[in-house]
Coordinates of C-alpha atoms and ligand atoms in Angstrom, one line a residue:
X1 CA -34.9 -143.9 79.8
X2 CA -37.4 -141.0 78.6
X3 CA -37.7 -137.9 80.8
X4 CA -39.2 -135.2 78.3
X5 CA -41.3 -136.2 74.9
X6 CA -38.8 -137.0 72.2
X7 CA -35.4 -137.0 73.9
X8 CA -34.1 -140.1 75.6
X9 CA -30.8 -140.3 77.9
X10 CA -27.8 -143.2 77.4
X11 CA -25.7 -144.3 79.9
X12 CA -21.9 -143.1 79.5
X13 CA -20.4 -143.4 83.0
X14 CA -22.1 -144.9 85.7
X15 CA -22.0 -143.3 89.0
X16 CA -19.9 -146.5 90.2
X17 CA -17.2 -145.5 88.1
X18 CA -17.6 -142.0 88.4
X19 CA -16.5 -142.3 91.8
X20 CA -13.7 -144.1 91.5
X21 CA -12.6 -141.5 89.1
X22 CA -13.3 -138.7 91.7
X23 CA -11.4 -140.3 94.6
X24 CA -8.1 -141.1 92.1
X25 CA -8.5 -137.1 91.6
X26 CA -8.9 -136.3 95.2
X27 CA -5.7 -138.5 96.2
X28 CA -3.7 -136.6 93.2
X29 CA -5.3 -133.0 94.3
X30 CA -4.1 -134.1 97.7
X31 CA -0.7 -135.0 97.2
X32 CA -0.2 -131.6 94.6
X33 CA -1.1 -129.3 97.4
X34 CA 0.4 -130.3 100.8
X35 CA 0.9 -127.5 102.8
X36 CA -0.9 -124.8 100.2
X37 CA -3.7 -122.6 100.6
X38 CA -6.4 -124.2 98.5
X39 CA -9.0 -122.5 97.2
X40 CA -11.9 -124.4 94.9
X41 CA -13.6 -122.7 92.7
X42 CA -17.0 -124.3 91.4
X43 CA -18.4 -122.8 88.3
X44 CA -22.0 -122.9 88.8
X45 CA -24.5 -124.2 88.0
X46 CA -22.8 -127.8 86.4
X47 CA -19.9 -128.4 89.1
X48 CA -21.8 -128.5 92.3
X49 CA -22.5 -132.1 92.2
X50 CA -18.9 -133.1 90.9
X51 CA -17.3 -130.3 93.3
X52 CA -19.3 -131.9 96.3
X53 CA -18.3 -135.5 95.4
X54 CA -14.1 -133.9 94.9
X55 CA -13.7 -131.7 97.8
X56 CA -14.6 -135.0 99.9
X57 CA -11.9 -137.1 98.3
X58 CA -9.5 -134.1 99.1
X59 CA -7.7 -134.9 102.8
X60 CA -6.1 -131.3 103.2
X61 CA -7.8 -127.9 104.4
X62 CA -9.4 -126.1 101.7
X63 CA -12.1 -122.8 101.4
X64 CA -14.8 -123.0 98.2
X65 CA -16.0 -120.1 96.6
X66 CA -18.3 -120.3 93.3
X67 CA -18.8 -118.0 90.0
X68 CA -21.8 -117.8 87.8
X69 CA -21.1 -117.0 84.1
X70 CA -23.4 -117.1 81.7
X71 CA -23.5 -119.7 78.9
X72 CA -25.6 -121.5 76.5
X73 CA -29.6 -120.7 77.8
X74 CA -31.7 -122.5 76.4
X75 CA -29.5 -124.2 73.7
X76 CA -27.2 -126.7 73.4
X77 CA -24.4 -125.1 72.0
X78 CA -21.8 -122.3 73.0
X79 CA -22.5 -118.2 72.1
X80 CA -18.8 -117.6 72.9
X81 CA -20.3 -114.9 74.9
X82 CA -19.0 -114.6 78.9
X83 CA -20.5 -112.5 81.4
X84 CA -20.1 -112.8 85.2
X85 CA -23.5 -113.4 87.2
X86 CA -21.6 -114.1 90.3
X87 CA -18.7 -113.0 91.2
X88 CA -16.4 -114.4 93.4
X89 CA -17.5 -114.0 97.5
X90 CA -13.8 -113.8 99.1
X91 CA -10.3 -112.7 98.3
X92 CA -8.3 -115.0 96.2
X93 CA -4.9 -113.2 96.7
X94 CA -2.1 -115.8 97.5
X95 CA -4.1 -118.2 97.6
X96 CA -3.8 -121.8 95.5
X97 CA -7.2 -121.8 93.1
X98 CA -8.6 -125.0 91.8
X99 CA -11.5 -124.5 89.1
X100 CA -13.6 -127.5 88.9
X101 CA -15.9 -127.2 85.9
X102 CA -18.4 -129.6 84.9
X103 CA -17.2 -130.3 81.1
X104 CA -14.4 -128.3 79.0
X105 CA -16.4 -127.9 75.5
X106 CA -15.0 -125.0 73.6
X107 CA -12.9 -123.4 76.2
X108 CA -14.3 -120.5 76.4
X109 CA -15.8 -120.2 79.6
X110 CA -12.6 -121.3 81.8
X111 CA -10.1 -119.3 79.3
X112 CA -12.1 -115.9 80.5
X113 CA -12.1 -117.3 84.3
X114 CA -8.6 -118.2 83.9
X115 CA -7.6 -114.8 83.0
X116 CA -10.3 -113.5 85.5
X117 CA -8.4 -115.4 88.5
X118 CA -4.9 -114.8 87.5
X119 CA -5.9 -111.2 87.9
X120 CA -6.8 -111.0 91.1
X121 CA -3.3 -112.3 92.5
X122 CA -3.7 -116.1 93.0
X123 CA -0.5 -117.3 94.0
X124 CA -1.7 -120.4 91.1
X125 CA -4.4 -121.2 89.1
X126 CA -5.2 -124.8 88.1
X127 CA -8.3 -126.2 85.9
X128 CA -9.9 -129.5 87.3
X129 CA -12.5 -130.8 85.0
X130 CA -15.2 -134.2 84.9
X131 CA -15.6 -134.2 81.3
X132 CA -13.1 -133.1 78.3
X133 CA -14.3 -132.7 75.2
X134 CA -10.9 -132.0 73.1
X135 CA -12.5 -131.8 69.5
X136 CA -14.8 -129.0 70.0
X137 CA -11.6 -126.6 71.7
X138 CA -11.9 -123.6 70.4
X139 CA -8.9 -121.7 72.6
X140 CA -6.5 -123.7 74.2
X141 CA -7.1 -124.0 78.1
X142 CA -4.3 -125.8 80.4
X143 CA -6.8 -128.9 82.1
X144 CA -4.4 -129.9 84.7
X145 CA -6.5 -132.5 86.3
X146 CA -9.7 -134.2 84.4
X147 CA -12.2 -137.0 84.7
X148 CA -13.1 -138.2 81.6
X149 CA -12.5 -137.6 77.9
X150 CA -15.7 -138.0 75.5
X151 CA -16.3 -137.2 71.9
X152 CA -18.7 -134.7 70.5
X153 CA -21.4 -135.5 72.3
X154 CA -24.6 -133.4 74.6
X155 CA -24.3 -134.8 78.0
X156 CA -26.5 -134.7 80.9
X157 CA -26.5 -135.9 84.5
X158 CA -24.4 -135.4 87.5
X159 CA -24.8 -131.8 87.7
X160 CA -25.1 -131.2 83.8
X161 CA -28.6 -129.7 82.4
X162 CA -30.6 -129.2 79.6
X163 CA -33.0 -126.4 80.6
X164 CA -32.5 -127.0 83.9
X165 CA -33.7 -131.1 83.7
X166 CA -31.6 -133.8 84.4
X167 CA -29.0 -132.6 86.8
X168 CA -30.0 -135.2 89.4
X169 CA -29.1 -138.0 87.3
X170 CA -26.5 -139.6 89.0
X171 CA -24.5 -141.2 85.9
X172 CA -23.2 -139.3 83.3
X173 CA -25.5 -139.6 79.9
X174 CA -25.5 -138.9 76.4
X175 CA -28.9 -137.0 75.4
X176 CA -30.2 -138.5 72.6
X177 CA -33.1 -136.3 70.3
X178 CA -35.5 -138.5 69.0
X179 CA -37.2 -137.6 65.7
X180 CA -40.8 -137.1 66.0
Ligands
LIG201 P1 -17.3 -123.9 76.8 O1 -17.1 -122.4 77.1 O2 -16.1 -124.7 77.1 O3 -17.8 -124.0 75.4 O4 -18.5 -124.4 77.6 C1 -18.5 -124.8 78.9 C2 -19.9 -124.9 79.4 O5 -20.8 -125.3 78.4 C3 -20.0 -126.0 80.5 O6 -19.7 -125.5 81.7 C4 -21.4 -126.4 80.3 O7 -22.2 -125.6 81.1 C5 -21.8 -126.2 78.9 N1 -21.6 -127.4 78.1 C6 -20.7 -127.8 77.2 N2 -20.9 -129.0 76.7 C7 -22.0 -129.5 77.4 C8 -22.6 -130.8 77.4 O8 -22.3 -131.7 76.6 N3 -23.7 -130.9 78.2 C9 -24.1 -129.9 79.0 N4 -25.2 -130.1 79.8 N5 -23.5 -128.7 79.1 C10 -22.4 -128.5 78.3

């Protein structure tokens, strides 16, 4: 499928199986925090669509909250520079905090929002994540619960962008660049 002159998109996970994934997350997520004070925390802008689909599959009582930190622009790969654009709207002190992130690429990101909730008194701080992409780690990052693991590879769909297109793709795809 062609979207924008000279990039294409390829099918990785199809939104079939992306939900099947989700709901075996929700039922674990569920059983891991009976009778705790949930709190997820969506990184925007990749996670809405993923967070929308998990907090459904979730059968307990939970709040959402959401943090905006800036990442790649306009390119493709990671500046390794953080910086909060939205900060986080209640108190998170005592309370159980789930991240959910879109994709895990360097680490970067969730090992400055990791640090960022632990200091502001959660009781504990867990990472949920759709994608993993081990090879590219850069810092180490505890991914407690994730969907699926992929190689080095520019994905789109489900939430995920490149400048701002594709998000609404509801399977998860590869971006391929084609040559002109
Ligand atoms: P990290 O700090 O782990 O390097 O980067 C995490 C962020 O980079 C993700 O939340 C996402 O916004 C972006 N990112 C990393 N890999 C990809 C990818 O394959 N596709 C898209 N669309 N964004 C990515």
């Amino acid at each position: 499928m062609a979207w924008t002159e000279g990039e294409s998109v390829e099918v990785l996970f199809r939104a079939e199986e992306i939900q099947a994934r989700v709901r075996r997350l929700g039922q674990r997520i569920t059983l891991d925090y009976q009778g705790k004070a949930l709190v997820l925390l969506g990184i925007l802008k990749g996670s809405f669509v993923f967070l929308a689909d998990l907090m459904r599959a979730i059968a307990l009582p939970l709040t959402v909250d959401f943090m905006a930190i800036s990442s790649y622009g306009a390119s493709t790969r990671s500046s390794g520079v953080v910086r909060i654009l939205k900060d986080l709207d209640h108190s998170i002190e005592g309370k159980h905090v789930l991240v959910v992130e879109d994709i895990v690429d360097t680490g970067l990101t969730l090992n400055y929002i990791y640090g960022h909730v632990r200091a502001r008194g959660a009781a504990s701080v867990r990472i949920c994540c759709c994608l993993d992409k081990p090879s590219r780690r850069q810092v180490a990052v505890p991914v407690h619960y994730k969907g699926f693991e992929i190689p080095d590879e520019f994905v789109v769909g489900y939430g995920l962008d490149v400048d701002e297109r594709y998000r609404n793709l509801p399977d998860l795809c590869r971006l391929v660049r084609n040559p002109a």
